[in-house]
Amino acid sequence: MNLNERLTEDMKAALKAGPAGKARLETIRFLRAAVKNAEIEKHAPLSDDEILGIITKQVKQLRESLADFQRSGRQDLVEKTEAEIAVLSEYLPEQLSADEVRDLARKVIAQVGAQGARDMGKVMGPLMAQVRGRADGKMVQQIVKELLG
């Protein structure tokens, strides 16, 4: 079952859950709308990787909003946003830990022969290709800076 089919099935299940599945249903509908808009823009169905990219982007936006809501003391929005992040995270592959990213970064640094911070671009390209969707870009960048620094 591809990711688009899984979203459809999960939406049906959330509909059947009634009021208990309302928050989940809203989140999945929002995600399906984003996927549909991207398909219209592309004029073709999206692959699972492209859908994962959309989910990752939405989770990132929600985390930024979450920080704003926490700073402004909006507990109602904090809880709603955390629930949305939890639903979207179910569709993402398991995230890599900082140690796993560090190990991958060391391997890529050795492969490309990077010597210092000026070689960061040579490392980031191949490394991001390996961790795409499984690690936050900012964390990867910090680890590479630390290792090359």
PDB file of C-alpha atoms in Angstrom:
ATOM      1  CA  MET A   1       0.000   0.000   0.000  1.00  0.00           C
ATOM      2  CA  ASN A   2       1.506   3.324  -1.012  1.00  0.00           C
ATOM      3  CA  LEU A   3       1.393   6.391   1.201  1.00  0.00           C
ATOM      4  CA  ASN A   4      -1.513   8.020  -0.626  1.00  0.00           C
ATOM      5  CA  GLU A   5      -3.641   4.882  -0.196  1.00  0.00           C
ATOM      6  CA  ARG A   6      -2.656   4.705   3.465  1.00  0.00           C
ATOM      7  CA  LEU A   7      -3.779   8.309   3.979  1.00  0.00           C
ATOM      8  CA  THR A   8      -7.135   7.498   2.387  1.00  0.00           C
ATOM      9  CA  GLU A   9      -7.616   4.419   4.571  1.00  0.00           C
ATOM     10  CA  ASP A  10      -6.597   6.314   7.722  1.00  0.00           C
ATOM     11  CA  MET A  11      -9.010   9.106   6.842  1.00  0.00           C
ATOM     12  CA  LYS A  12     -11.841   6.585   6.493  1.00  0.00           C
ATOM     13  CA  ALA A  13     -10.934   5.086   9.872  1.00  0.00           C
ATOM     14  CA  ALA A  14     -10.900   8.546  11.469  1.00  0.00           C
ATOM     15  CA  LEU A  15     -14.322   9.275   9.959  1.00  0.00           C
ATOM     16  CA  LYS A  16     -15.695   6.058  11.447  1.00  0.00           C
ATOM     17  CA  ALA A  17     -14.213   6.932  14.851  1.00  0.00           C
ATOM     18  CA  GLY A  18     -16.660   9.825  15.113  1.00  0.00           C
ATOM     19  CA  PRO A  19     -15.922  12.689  17.508  1.00  0.00           C
ATOM     20  CA  ALA A  20     -12.951  10.827  18.990  1.00  0.00           C
ATOM     21  CA  GLY A  21     -11.147  10.927  15.646  1.00  0.00           C
ATOM     22  CA  LYS A  22     -11.980  14.545  14.799  1.00  0.00           C
ATOM     23  CA  ALA A  23      -8.486  15.988  15.364  1.00  0.00           C
ATOM     24  CA  ARG A  24      -6.888  13.115  13.456  1.00  0.00           C
ATOM     25  CA  LEU A  25      -9.382  13.540  10.619  1.00  0.00           C
ATOM     26  CA  GLU A  26      -8.679  17.285  10.335  1.00  0.00           C
ATOM     27  CA  THR A  27      -4.924  16.694  10.217  1.00  0.00           C
ATOM     28  CA  ILE A  28      -5.187  13.983   7.556  1.00  0.00           C
ATOM     29  CA  ARG A  29      -7.560  16.128   5.477  1.00  0.00           C
ATOM     30  CA  PHE A  30      -5.118  19.034   5.686  1.00  0.00           C
ATOM     31  CA  LEU A  31      -2.290  16.741   4.571  1.00  0.00           C
ATOM     32  CA  ARG A  32      -4.329  15.250   1.716  1.00  0.00           C
ATOM     33  CA  ALA A  33      -5.195  18.771   0.534  1.00  0.00           C
ATOM     34  CA  ALA A  34      -1.490  19.681   0.471  1.00  0.00           C
ATOM     35  CA  VAL A  35      -0.731  16.488  -1.474  1.00  0.00           C
ATOM     36  CA  LYS A  36      -3.571  17.186  -3.925  1.00  0.00           C
ATOM     37  CA  ASN A  37      -2.340  20.768  -4.473  1.00  0.00           C
ATOM     38  CA  ALA A  38       1.167  19.477  -5.186  1.00  0.00           C
ATOM     39  CA  GLU A  39      -0.230  16.903  -7.637  1.00  0.00           C
ATOM     40  CA  ILE A  40      -2.179  19.618  -9.448  1.00  0.00           C
ATOM     41  CA  GLU A  41       0.919  21.796  -9.596  1.00  0.00           C
ATOM     42  CA  LYS A  42       3.026  18.901 -10.921  1.00  0.00           C
ATOM     43  CA  HIS A  43       0.291  17.584 -13.248  1.00  0.00           C
ATOM     44  CA  ALA A  44       1.072  14.039 -12.109  1.00  0.00           C
ATOM     45  CA  PRO A  45       0.612  11.794  -9.065  1.00  0.00           C
ATOM     46  CA  LEU A  46       3.251  12.182  -6.364  1.00  0.00           C
ATOM     47  CA  SER A  47       5.645   9.434  -5.346  1.00  0.00           C
ATOM     48  CA  ASP A  48       5.920   8.341  -1.721  1.00  0.00           C
ATOM     49  CA  ASP A  49       9.183  10.299  -1.417  1.00  0.00           C
ATOM     50  CA  GLU A  50       7.481  13.476  -2.607  1.00  0.00           C
ATOM     51  CA  ILE A  51       4.616  12.941  -0.153  1.00  0.00           C
ATOM     52  CA  LEU A  52       7.161  12.385   2.630  1.00  0.00           C
ATOM     53  CA  GLY A  53       8.729  15.708   1.654  1.00  0.00           C
ATOM     54  CA  ILE A  54       5.364  17.423   2.089  1.00  0.00           C
ATOM     55  CA  ILE A  55       4.842  15.760   5.473  1.00  0.00           C
ATOM     56  CA  THR A  56       8.342  16.744   6.609  1.00  0.00           C
ATOM     57  CA  LYS A  57       7.713  20.331   5.536  1.00  0.00           C
ATOM     58  CA  GLN A  58       4.407  20.445   7.425  1.00  0.00           C
ATOM     59  CA  VAL A  59       5.955  18.980  10.581  1.00  0.00           C
ATOM     60  CA  LYS A  60       8.726  21.577  10.409  1.00  0.00           C
ATOM     61  CA  GLN A  61       6.173  24.397  10.062  1.00  0.00           C
ATOM     62  CA  LEU A  62       4.128  23.011  12.949  1.00  0.00           C
ATOM     63  CA  ARG A  63       7.205  22.810  15.191  1.00  0.00           C
ATOM     64  CA  GLU A  64       7.989  26.464  14.436  1.00  0.00           C
ATOM     65  CA  SER A  65       4.384  27.391  15.254  1.00  0.00           C
ATOM     66  CA  LEU A  66       4.546  25.292  18.413  1.00  0.00           C
ATOM     67  CA  ALA A  67       7.508  27.315  19.675  1.00  0.00           C
ATOM     68  CA  ASP A  68       5.582  30.547  19.009  1.00  0.00           C
ATOM     69  CA  PHE A  69       2.497  29.249  20.813  1.00  0.00           C
ATOM     70  CA  GLN A  70       4.578  28.174  23.814  1.00  0.00           C
ATOM     71  CA  ARG A  71       6.224  31.607  24.026  1.00  0.00           C
ATOM     72  CA  SER A  72       2.854  33.350  23.912  1.00  0.00           C
ATOM     73  CA  GLY A  73       1.301  30.997  26.486  1.00  0.00           C
ATOM     74  CA  ARG A  74      -1.406  29.594  24.200  1.00  0.00           C
ATOM     75  CA  GLN A  75      -1.770  26.163  25.806  1.00  0.00           C
ATOM     76  CA  ASP A  76      -4.855  25.322  23.726  1.00  0.00           C
ATOM     77  CA  LEU A  77      -2.909  25.796  20.493  1.00  0.00           C
ATOM     78  CA  VAL A  78       0.137  24.019  21.941  1.00  0.00           C
ATOM     79  CA  GLU A  79      -1.928  20.889  22.604  1.00  0.00           C
ATOM     80  CA  LYS A  80      -3.620  21.018  19.182  1.00  0.00           C
ATOM     81  CA  THR A  81      -0.292  21.478  17.387  1.00  0.00           C
ATOM     82  CA  GLU A  82       1.369  18.669  19.354  1.00  0.00           C
ATOM     83  CA  ALA A  83      -1.503  16.359  18.379  1.00  0.00           C
ATOM     84  CA  GLU A  84      -1.109  17.323  14.705  1.00  0.00           C
ATOM     85  CA  ILE A  85       2.638  16.673  14.855  1.00  0.00           C
ATOM     86  CA  ALA A  86       1.981  13.263  16.426  1.00  0.00           C
ATOM     87  CA  VAL A  87      -0.431  12.295  13.629  1.00  0.00           C
ATOM     88  CA  LEU A  88       1.921  13.452  10.858  1.00  0.00           C
ATOM     89  CA  SER A  89       4.918  11.773  12.500  1.00  0.00           C
ATOM     90  CA  GLU A  90       3.205   8.394  12.099  1.00  0.00           C
ATOM     91  CA  TYR A  91       3.796   8.680   8.344  1.00  0.00           C
ATOM     92  CA  LEU A  92       7.466   9.625   8.572  1.00  0.00           C
ATOM     93  CA  PRO A  93      10.251   7.054   8.660  1.00  0.00           C
ATOM     94  CA  GLU A  94      11.940   6.578  12.021  1.00  0.00           C
ATOM     95  CA  GLN A  95      14.176   9.552  12.761  1.00  0.00           C
ATOM     96  CA  LEU A  96      17.923   9.091  13.096  1.00  0.00           C
ATOM     97  CA  SER A  97      19.568   9.953  16.393  1.00  0.00           C
ATOM     98  CA  ALA A  98      22.361  12.530  16.587  1.00  0.00           C
ATOM     99  CA  ASP A  99      24.880   9.703  17.071  1.00  0.00           C
ATOM    100  CA  GLU A 100      23.673   7.917  13.926  1.00  0.00           C
ATOM    101  CA  VAL A 101      23.912  11.155  11.935  1.00  0.00           C
ATOM    102  CA  ARG A 102      27.396  11.761  13.370  1.00  0.00           C
ATOM    103  CA  ASP A 103      28.523   8.284  12.230  1.00  0.00           C
ATOM    104  CA  LEU A 104      27.134   8.850   8.724  1.00  0.00           C
ATOM    105  CA  ALA A 105      28.767  12.294   8.600  1.00  0.00           C
ATOM    106  CA  ARG A 106      32.156  10.827   9.528  1.00  0.00           C
ATOM    107  CA  LYS A 107      31.853   8.292   6.699  1.00  0.00           C
ATOM    108  CA  VAL A 108      30.912  10.959   4.144  1.00  0.00           C
ATOM    109  CA  ILE A 109      33.735  13.240   5.338  1.00  0.00           C
ATOM    110  CA  ALA A 110      36.175  10.368   4.827  1.00  0.00           C
ATOM    111  CA  GLN A 111      34.718   9.551   1.381  1.00  0.00           C
ATOM    112  CA  VAL A 112      34.965  13.100   0.034  1.00  0.00           C
ATOM    113  CA  GLY A 113      38.229  13.872   1.830  1.00  0.00           C
ATOM    114  CA  ALA A 114      36.905  17.027   3.490  1.00  0.00           C
ATOM    115  CA  GLN A 115      39.541  18.916   5.475  1.00  0.00           C
ATOM    116  CA  GLY A 116      37.794  21.887   7.018  1.00  0.00           C
ATOM    117  CA  ALA A 117      34.750  24.134   7.121  1.00  0.00           C
ATOM    118  CA  ARG A 118      35.327  25.243   3.512  1.00  0.00           C
ATOM    119  CA  ASP A 119      34.494  21.685   2.395  1.00  0.00           C
ATOM    120  CA  MET A 120      31.108  21.708   4.137  1.00  0.00           C
ATOM    121  CA  GLY A 121      29.195  21.841   0.838  1.00  0.00           C
ATOM    122  CA  LYS A 122      31.005  18.740  -0.412  1.00  0.00           C
ATOM    123  CA  VAL A 123      29.844  16.875   2.699  1.00  0.00           C
ATOM    124  CA  MET A 124      26.290  18.202   3.022  1.00  0.00           C
ATOM    125  CA  GLY A 125      25.116  17.157  -0.461  1.00  0.00           C
ATOM    126  CA  PRO A 126      25.854  13.432  -0.188  1.00  0.00           C
ATOM    127  CA  LEU A 127      24.975  13.337   3.522  1.00  0.00           C
ATOM    128  CA  MET A 128      21.558  14.953   3.064  1.00  0.00           C
ATOM    129  CA  ALA A 129      20.828  12.476   0.265  1.00  0.00           C
ATOM    130  CA  GLN A 130      21.409   9.656   2.770  1.00  0.00           C
ATOM    131  CA  VAL A 131      19.372  11.117   5.643  1.00  0.00           C
ATOM    132  CA  ARG A 132      16.576  12.857   3.709  1.00  0.00           C
ATOM    133  CA  GLY A 133      13.331  12.615   5.655  1.00  0.00           C
ATOM    134  CA  ARG A 134      15.027  10.863   8.567  1.00  0.00           C
ATOM    135  CA  ALA A 135      16.915  13.776  10.151  1.00  0.00           C
ATOM    136  CA  ASP A 136      16.435  17.502  10.563  1.00  0.00           C
ATOM    137  CA  GLY A 137      18.635  19.537   8.227  1.00  0.00           C
ATOM    138  CA  LYS A 138      19.652  21.973  10.971  1.00  0.00           C
ATOM    139  CA  MET A 139      20.859  19.134  13.191  1.00  0.00           C
ATOM    140  CA  VAL A 140      22.826  17.615  10.299  1.00  0.00           C
ATOM    141  CA  GLN A 141      24.414  20.977   9.533  1.00  0.00           C
ATOM    142  CA  GLN A 142      25.424  21.502  13.187  1.00  0.00           C
ATOM    143  CA  ILE A 143      27.001  18.047  13.375  1.00  0.00           C
ATOM    144  CA  VAL A 144      28.957  18.552  10.136  1.00  0.00           C
ATOM    145  CA  LYS A 145      30.156  21.973  11.366  1.00  0.00           C
ATOM    146  CA  GLU A 146      31.257  20.403  14.638  1.00  0.00           C
ATOM    147  CA  LEU A 147      33.151  17.602  12.870  1.00  0.00           C
ATOM    148  CA  LEU A 148      34.803  19.891  10.322  1.00  0.00           C
ATOM    149  CA  GLY A 149      35.383  22.781  12.742  1.00  0.00           C
TER     150      GLY A 149
END
